[in-house]
Short mmCIF file of C-alpha atoms and ligand atoms in Angstrom, two decimals:
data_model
loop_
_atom_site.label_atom_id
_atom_site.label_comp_id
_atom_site.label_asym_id
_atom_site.label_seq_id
_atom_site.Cartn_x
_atom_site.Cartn_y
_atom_site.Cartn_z
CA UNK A 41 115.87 -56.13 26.94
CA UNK A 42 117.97 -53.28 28.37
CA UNK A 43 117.46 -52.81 32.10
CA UNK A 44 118.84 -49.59 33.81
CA UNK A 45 119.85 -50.24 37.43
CA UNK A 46 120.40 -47.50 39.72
CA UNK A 47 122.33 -47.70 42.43
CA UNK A 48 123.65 -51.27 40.71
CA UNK A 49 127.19 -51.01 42.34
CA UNK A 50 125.78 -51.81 45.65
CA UNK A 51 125.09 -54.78 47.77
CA UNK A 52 121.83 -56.16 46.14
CA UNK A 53 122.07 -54.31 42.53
CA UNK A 54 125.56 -55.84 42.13
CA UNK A 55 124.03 -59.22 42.56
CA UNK A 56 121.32 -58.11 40.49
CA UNK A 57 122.93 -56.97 37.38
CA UNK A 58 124.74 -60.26 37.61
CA UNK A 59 121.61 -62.58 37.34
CA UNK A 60 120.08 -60.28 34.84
CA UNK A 61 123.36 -60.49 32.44
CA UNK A 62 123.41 -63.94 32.93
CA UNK A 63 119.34 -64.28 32.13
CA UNK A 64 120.78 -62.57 28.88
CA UNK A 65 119.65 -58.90 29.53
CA UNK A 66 121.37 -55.49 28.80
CA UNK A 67 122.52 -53.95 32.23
CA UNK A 68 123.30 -49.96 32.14
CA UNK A 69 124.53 -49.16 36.14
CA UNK A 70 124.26 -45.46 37.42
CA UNK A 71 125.42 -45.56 40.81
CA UNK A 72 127.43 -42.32 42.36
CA UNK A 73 129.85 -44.62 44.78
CA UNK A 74 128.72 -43.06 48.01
CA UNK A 75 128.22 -46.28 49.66
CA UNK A 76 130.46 -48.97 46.79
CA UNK A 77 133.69 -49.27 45.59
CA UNK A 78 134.64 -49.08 42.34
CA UNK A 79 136.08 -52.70 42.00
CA UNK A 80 132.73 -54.06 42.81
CA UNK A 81 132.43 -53.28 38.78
CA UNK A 82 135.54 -55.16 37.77
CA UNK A 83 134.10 -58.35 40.53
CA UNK A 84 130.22 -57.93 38.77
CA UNK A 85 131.98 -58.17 35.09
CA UNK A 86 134.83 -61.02 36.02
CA UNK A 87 131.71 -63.07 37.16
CA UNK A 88 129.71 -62.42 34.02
CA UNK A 89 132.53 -62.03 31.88
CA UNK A 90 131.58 -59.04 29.79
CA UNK A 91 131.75 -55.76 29.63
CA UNK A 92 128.53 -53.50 30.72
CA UNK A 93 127.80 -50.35 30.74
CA UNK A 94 128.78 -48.09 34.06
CA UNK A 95 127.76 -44.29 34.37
CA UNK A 96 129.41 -42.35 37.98
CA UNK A 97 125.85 -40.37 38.16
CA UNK A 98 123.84 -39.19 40.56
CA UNK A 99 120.32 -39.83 40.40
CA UNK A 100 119.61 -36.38 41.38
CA UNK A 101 121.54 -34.77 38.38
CA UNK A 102 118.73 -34.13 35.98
CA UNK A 103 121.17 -33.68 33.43
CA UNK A 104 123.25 -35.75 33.73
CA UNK A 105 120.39 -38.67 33.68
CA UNK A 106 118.84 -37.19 31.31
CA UNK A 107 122.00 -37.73 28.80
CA UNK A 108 122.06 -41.48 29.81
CA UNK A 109 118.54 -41.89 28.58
CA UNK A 110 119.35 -40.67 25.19
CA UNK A 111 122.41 -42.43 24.89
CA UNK A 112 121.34 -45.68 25.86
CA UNK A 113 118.02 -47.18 24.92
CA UNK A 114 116.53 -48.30 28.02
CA UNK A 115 113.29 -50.59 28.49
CA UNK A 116 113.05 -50.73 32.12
CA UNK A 117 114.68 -49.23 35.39
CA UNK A 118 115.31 -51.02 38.86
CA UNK A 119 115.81 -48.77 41.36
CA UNK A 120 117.99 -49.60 44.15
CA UNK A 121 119.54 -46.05 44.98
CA UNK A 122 119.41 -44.90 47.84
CA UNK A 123 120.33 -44.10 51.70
CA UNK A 124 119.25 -47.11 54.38
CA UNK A 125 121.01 -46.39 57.21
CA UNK A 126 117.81 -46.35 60.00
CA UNK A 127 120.17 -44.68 62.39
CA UNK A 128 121.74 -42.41 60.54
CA UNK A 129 118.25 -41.05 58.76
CA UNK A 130 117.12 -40.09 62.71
CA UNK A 131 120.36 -37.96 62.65
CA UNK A 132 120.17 -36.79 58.96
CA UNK A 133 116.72 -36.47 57.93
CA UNK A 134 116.96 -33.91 55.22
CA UNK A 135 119.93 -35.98 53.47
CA UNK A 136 117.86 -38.90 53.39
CA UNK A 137 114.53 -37.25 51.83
CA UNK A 138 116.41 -35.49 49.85
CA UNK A 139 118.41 -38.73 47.81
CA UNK A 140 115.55 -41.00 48.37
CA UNK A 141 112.54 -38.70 47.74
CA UNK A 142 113.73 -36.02 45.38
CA UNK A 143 116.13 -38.56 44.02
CA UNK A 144 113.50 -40.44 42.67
CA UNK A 145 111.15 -37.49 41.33
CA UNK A 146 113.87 -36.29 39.32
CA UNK A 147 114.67 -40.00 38.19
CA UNK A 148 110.44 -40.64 37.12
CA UNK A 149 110.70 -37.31 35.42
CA UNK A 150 113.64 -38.38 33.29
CA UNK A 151 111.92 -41.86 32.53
CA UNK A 152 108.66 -39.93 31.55
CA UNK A 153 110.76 -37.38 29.16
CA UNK A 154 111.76 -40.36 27.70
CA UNK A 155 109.01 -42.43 27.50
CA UNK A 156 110.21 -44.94 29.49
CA UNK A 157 106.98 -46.18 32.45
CA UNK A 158 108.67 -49.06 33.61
CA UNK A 159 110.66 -49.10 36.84
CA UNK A 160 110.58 -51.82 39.88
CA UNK A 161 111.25 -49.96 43.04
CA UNK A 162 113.60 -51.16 46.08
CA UNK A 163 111.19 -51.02 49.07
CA UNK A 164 110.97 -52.88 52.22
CA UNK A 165 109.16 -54.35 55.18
CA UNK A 166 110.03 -51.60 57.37
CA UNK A 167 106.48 -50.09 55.50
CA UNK A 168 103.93 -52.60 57.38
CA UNK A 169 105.25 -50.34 60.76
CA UNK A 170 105.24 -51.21 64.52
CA UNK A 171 101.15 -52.76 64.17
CA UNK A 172 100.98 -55.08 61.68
CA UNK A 173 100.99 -58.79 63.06
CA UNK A 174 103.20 -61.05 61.14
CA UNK A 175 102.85 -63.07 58.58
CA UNK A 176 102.23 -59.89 56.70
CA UNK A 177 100.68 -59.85 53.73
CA UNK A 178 100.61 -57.16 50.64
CA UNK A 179 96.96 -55.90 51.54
CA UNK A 180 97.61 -54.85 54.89
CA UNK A 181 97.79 -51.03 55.36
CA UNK A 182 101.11 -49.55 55.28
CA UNK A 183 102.65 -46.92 56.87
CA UNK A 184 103.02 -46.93 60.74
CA UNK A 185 106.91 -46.38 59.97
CA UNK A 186 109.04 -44.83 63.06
CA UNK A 187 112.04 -43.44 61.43
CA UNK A 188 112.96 -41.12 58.36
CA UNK A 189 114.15 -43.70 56.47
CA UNK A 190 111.45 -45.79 56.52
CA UNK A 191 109.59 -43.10 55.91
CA UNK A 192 111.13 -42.65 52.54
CA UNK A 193 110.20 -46.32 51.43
CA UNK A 194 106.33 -45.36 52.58
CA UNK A 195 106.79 -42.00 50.28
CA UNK A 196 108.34 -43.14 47.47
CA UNK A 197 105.42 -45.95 47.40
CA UNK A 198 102.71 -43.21 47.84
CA UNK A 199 104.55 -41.42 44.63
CA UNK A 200 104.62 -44.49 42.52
CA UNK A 201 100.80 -45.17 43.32
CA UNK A 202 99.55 -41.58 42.50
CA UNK A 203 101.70 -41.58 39.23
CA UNK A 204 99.91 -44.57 38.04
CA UNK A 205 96.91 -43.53 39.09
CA UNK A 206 97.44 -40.01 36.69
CA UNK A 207 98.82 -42.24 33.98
CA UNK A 208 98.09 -46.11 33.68
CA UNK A 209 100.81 -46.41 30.76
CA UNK A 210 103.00 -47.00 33.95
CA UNK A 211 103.87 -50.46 34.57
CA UNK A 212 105.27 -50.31 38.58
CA UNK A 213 106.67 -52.75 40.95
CA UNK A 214 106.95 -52.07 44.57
CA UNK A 215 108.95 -55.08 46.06
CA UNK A 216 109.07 -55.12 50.12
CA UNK A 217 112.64 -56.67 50.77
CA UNK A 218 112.64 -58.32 54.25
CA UNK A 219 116.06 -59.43 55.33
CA UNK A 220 118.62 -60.01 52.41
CA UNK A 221 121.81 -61.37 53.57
CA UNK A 222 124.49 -63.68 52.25
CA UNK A 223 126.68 -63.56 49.32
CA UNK A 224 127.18 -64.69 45.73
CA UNK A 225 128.51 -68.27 45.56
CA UNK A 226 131.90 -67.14 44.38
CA UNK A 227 133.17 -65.08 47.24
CA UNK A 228 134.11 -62.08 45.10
CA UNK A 229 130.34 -60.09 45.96
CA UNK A 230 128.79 -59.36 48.78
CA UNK A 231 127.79 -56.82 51.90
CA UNK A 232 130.44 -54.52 52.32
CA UNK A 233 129.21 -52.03 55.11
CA UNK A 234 131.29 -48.75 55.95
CA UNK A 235 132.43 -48.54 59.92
CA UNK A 236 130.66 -50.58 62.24
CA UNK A 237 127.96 -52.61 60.94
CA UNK A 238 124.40 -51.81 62.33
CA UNK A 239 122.78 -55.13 60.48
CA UNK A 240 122.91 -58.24 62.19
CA UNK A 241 124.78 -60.95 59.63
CA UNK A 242 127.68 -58.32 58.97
CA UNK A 243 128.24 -57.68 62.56
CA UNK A 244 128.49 -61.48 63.25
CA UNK A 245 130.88 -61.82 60.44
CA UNK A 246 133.45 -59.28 61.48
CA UNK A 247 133.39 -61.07 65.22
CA UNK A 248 133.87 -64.21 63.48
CA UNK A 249 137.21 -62.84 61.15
CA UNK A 250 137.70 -61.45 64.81
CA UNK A 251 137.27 -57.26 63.88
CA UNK A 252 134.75 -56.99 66.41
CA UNK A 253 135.15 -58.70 69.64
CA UNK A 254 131.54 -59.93 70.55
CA UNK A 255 127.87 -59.86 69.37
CA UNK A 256 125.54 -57.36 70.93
CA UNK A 257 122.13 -59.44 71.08
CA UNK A 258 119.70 -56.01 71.22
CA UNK A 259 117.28 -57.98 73.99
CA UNK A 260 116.33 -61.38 74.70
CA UNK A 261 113.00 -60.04 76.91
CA UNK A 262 110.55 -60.39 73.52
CA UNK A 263 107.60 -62.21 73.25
CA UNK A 264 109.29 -64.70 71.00
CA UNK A 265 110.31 -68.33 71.53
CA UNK A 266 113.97 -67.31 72.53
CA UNK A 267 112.73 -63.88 73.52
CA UNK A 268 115.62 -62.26 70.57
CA UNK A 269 114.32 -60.93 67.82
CA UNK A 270 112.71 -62.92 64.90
CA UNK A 271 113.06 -62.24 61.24
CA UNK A 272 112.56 -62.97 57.37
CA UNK A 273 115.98 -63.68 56.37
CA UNK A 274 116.02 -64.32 52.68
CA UNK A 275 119.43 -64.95 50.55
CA UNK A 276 120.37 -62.27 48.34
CA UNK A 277 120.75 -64.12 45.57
CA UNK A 278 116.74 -65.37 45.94
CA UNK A 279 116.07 -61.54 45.90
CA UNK A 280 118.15 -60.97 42.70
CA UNK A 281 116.54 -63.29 41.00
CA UNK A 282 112.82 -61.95 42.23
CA UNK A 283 113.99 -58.66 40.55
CA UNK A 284 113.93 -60.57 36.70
CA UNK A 285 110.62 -61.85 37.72
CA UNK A 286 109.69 -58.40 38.36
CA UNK A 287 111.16 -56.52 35.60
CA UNK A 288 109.32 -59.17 33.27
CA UNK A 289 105.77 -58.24 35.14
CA UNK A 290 106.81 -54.97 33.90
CA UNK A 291 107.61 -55.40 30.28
CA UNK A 292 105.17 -57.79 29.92
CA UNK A 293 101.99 -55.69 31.20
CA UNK A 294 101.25 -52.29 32.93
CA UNK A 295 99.89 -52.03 36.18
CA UNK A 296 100.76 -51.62 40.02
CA UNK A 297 102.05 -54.56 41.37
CA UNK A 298 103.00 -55.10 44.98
CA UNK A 299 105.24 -58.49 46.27
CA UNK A 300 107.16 -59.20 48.92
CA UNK A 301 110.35 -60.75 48.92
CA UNK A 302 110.55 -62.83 51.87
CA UNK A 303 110.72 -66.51 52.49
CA UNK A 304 107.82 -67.16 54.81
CA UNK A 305 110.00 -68.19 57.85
CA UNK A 306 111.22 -66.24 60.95
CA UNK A 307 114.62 -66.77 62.71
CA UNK A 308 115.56 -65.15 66.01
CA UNK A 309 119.06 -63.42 66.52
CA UNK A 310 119.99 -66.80 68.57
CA UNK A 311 118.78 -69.39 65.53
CA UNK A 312 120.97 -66.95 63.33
CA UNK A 313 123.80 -67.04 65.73
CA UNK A 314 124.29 -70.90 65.98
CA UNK A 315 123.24 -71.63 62.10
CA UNK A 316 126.27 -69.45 61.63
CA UNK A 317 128.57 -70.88 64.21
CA UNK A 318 127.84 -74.67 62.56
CA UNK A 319 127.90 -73.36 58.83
CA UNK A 320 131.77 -71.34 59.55
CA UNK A 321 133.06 -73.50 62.48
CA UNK A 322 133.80 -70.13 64.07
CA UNK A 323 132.44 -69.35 67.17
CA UNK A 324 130.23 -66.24 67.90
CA UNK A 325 130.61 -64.83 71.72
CA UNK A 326 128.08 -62.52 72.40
CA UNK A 327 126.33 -60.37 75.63
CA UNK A 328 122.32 -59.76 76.05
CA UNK A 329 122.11 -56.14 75.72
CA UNK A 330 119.11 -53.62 76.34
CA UNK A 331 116.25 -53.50 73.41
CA UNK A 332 117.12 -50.83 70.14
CA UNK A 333 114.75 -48.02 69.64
CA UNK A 334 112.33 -49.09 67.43
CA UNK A 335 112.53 -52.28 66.91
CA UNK A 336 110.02 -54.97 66.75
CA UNK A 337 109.51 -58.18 68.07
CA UNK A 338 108.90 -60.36 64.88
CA UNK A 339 108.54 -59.56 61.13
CA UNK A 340 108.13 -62.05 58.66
CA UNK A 341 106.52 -62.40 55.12
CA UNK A 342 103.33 -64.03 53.86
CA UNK A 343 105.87 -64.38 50.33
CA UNK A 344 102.42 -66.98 48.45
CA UNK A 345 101.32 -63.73 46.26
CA UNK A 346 104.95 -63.94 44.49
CA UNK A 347 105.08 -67.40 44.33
CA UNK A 348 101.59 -67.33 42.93
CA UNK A 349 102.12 -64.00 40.25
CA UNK A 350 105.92 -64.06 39.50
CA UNK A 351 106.33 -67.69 39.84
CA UNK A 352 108.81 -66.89 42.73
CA UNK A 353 109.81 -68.68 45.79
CA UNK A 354 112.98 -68.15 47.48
CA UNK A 355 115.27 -71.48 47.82
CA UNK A 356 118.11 -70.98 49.51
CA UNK A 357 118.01 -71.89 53.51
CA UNK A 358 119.59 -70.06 56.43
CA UNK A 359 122.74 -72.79 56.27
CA UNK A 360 123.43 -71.72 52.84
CA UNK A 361 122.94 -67.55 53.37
CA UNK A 362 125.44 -68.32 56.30
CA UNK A 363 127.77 -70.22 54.26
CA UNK A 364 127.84 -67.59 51.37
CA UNK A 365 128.30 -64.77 54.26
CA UNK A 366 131.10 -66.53 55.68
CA UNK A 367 132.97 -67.53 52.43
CA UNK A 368 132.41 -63.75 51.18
CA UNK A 369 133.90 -61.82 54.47
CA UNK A 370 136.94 -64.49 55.36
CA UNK A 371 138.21 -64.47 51.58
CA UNK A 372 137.64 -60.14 51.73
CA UNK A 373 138.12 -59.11 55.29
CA UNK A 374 138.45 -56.12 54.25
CA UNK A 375 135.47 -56.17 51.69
CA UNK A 376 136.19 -54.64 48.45
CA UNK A 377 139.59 -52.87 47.29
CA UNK A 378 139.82 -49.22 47.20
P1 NAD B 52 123.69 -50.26 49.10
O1 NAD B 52 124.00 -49.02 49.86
O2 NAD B 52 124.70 -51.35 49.11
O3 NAD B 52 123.38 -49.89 47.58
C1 NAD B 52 122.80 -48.66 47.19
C2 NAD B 52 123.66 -48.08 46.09
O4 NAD B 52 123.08 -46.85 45.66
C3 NAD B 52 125.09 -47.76 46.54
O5 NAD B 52 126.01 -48.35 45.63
C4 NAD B 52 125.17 -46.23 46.50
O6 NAD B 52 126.46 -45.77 46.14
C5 NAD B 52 124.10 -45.89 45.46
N1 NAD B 52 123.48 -44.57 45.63
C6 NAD B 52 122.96 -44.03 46.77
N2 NAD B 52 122.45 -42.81 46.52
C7 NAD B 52 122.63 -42.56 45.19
C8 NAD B 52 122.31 -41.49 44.34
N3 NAD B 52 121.72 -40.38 44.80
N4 NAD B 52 122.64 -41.59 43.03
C9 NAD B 52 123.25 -42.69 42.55
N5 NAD B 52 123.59 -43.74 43.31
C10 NAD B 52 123.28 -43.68 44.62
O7 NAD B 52 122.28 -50.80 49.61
P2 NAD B 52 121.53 -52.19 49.31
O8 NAD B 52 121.53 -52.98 50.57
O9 NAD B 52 122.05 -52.78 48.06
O10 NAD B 52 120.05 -51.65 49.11
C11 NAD B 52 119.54 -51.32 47.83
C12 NAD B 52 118.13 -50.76 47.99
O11 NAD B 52 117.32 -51.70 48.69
C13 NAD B 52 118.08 -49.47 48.81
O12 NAD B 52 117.12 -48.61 48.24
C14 NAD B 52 117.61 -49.94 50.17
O13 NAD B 52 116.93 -48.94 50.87
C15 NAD B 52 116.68 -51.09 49.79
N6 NAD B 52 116.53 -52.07 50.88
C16 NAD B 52 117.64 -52.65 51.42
C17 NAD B 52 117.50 -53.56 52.48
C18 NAD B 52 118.70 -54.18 53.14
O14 NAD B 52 118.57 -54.69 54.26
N7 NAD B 52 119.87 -54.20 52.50
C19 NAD B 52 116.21 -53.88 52.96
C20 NAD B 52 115.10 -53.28 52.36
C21 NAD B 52 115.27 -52.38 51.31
N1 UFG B 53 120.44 -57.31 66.02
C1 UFG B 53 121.20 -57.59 67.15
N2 UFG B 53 122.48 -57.11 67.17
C2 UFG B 53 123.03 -56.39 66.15
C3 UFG B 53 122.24 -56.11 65.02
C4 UFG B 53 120.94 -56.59 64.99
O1 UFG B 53 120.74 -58.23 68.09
O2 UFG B 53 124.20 -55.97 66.26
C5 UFG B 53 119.05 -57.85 65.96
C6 UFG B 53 117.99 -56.76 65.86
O3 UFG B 53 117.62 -56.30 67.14
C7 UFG B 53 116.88 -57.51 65.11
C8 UFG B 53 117.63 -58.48 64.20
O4 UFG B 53 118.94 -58.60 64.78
O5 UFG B 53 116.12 -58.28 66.02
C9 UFG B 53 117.78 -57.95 62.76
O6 UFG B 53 118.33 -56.63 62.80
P1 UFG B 53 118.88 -55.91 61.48
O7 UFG B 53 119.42 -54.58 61.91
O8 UFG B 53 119.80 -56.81 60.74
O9 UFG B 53 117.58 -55.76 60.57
P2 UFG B 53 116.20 -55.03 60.84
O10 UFG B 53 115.12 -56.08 60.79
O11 UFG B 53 116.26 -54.19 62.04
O12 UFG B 53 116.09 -54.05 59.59
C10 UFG B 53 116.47 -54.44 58.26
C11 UFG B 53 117.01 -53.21 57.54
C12 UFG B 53 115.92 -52.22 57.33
C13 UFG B 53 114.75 -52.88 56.62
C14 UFG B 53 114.29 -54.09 57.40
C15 UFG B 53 113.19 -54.81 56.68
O13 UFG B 53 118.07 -52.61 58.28
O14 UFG B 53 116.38 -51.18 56.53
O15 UFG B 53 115.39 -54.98 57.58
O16 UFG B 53 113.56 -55.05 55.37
F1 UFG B 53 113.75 -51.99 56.53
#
């Protein structure tokens, strides 16, 4: 099996195309290194220990895509590339429909040229919007997003559900990512954000290596048991691992197929705060600030239709995802090498 991964240099794909070589799969990467280093290639391939197969493209380059696919013989795509910065999509709107919209039409034309249906597609929780009462489940309606980003994830999902509508040779797999964190087991992968981190786990690592002086809590006035904000925190590595799951839905049968990837459990910014504190020995000061625009109270998954489908369940526990977080940013304080 030969799996393209777009956008496989980054945070989840690297993890990715590391469970999928060692499941024994073929891993082809396109990723253009707008938001990866290079060496996260030479960290991937020292942890697998052989060589794979790494195109500088952009998925937008019709061309240049276009020559992978008749280079390589690809089964199956997963498609991680793309913008996710909330913020930055309210400031940059056009930049973000443009590599996550039109970056995927010209990628689904390629794959049809080729005759290659088969793609699993990076999407996320933020598609269930502001109205949807958690545990959320796949059925509910989708949609209510509040920023351009989002709104991307919601489009790209309305795309892949009209093209297999036109054309049921498609096998598709929307997976709604809620909150991946944490870090492969060796310390050589994990998140390596650009300036200051907007997530919540990066921010309270760089206070812990002491980059960043204190937490900013965004509100502790929600109706949640601590009143901070609750959420589906789910180990990276779990999600890698739900993407060979997926790809095999997809090789082994066509159809539309929608999972989330969430563990079932909520933790507030506080829970987070102290499972990190016990699992680095490293304390985390931090100040109550005002709410952020747009977010929500509590979002977790109803994760029993993966379990039930894919025959996956995510394992690892918040002590572990802050353990891996730790031992990733203290051995790479600066992540990864220019
Ligand atoms: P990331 O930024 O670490 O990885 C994305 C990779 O795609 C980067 O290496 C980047 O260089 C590459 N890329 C971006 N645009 C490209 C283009 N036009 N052509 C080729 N390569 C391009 O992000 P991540 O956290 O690994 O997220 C992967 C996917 O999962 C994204 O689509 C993201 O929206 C989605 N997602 C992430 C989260 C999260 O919290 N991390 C949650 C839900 C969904
Ligand atoms: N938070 C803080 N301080 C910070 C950062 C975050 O208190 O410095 C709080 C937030 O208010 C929220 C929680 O920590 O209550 C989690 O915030 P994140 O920014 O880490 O994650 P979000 O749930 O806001 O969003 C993330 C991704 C989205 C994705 C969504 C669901 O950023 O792209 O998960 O998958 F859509």
């Amino acid at each position: 099996m030969s799996v393209l991964v777009t956008g496989g240099l980054g945070y989840i794909g690297s993890h990715t195309c590391v469970e999928l070589m060692n499941s024994g799969a073929e891993v082809v990467v396109v990723d253009n290194l707008y938001n990866c280093k290079k060496s996260s290639y030479d960290r991937i391939k020292a942890l697998v220990g052989k060589d794979f197969k790494f195109y500088e493209c952009d998925i937008r380059d019709a061309e240049g895509m276009s020559e992978i696919f008749e280079k390589e013989s690809i089964d199956s795509v997963i498609h991680f590339a793309g913008l996710k910065a909330v913020g930055e999509s309210v400031e940059k709107p056009l930049e973000y429909f443009d590599n996550n919209v039109n970056g995927t039409l010209v990628l689904l034309d390629v794959m049809r040229k080729h005759g290659c249906k088969k793609i699993v597609f990076s999407s996320s929780a933020t598609v269930y919007g502001m109205n949807n009462v958690s545990p959320l489940t796949e059925d509910m309606e989708v949609g209510g997003v509040t920023n351009p980003y989002g709104r991307t994830k919601y489009m790209i999902e309305c795309i892949l559900k009209d093209l297999y509508v036109s054309d049921n040779a498609w096998s598709i797999c929307l997976l709604r990512y809620f909150n991946p964190i944490g870090a492969h087991k060796s310390g050589t992968m994990g998140e390596d954000p650009n300036g200051i981190p907007n997530n919540l786990m990066p921010y309270i690592t760089q206070v812990a290596i002491k980059k960043r002086e204190f937490l900013n809590v965004w509100g502790d006035d929600y109706d949640t048991p601590d009143g901070t904000g609750v959420r589906d925190y789910i180990h990276v590595v779990d999600l890698a691992l739900g993407h060979l799951k997926a790809v095999e839905k997809v090789e082994g049968e066509n159809g539309l197929f929608i999972y989330n990837l969430g563990t079932g459990t909520g933790y507030s910014v506080l829970d987070v705060v102290k499972a990190f504190e016990k699992a680095s020995g490293q304390e985390i000061p931090y100040k109550i600030g005002p709410r952020r625009a747009g977010d929500i109270a509590t979002c977790y998954s109803e994760p029993s239709k993966a379990l039930n489908e894919l025959g996956w369940k995510a394992e690892r526990g918040i002590e572990e995802m802050c353990e891996d977080s730790w031992r990733w940013q203290s051995q790479n304080p600066n992540g990864y090498p220019d």
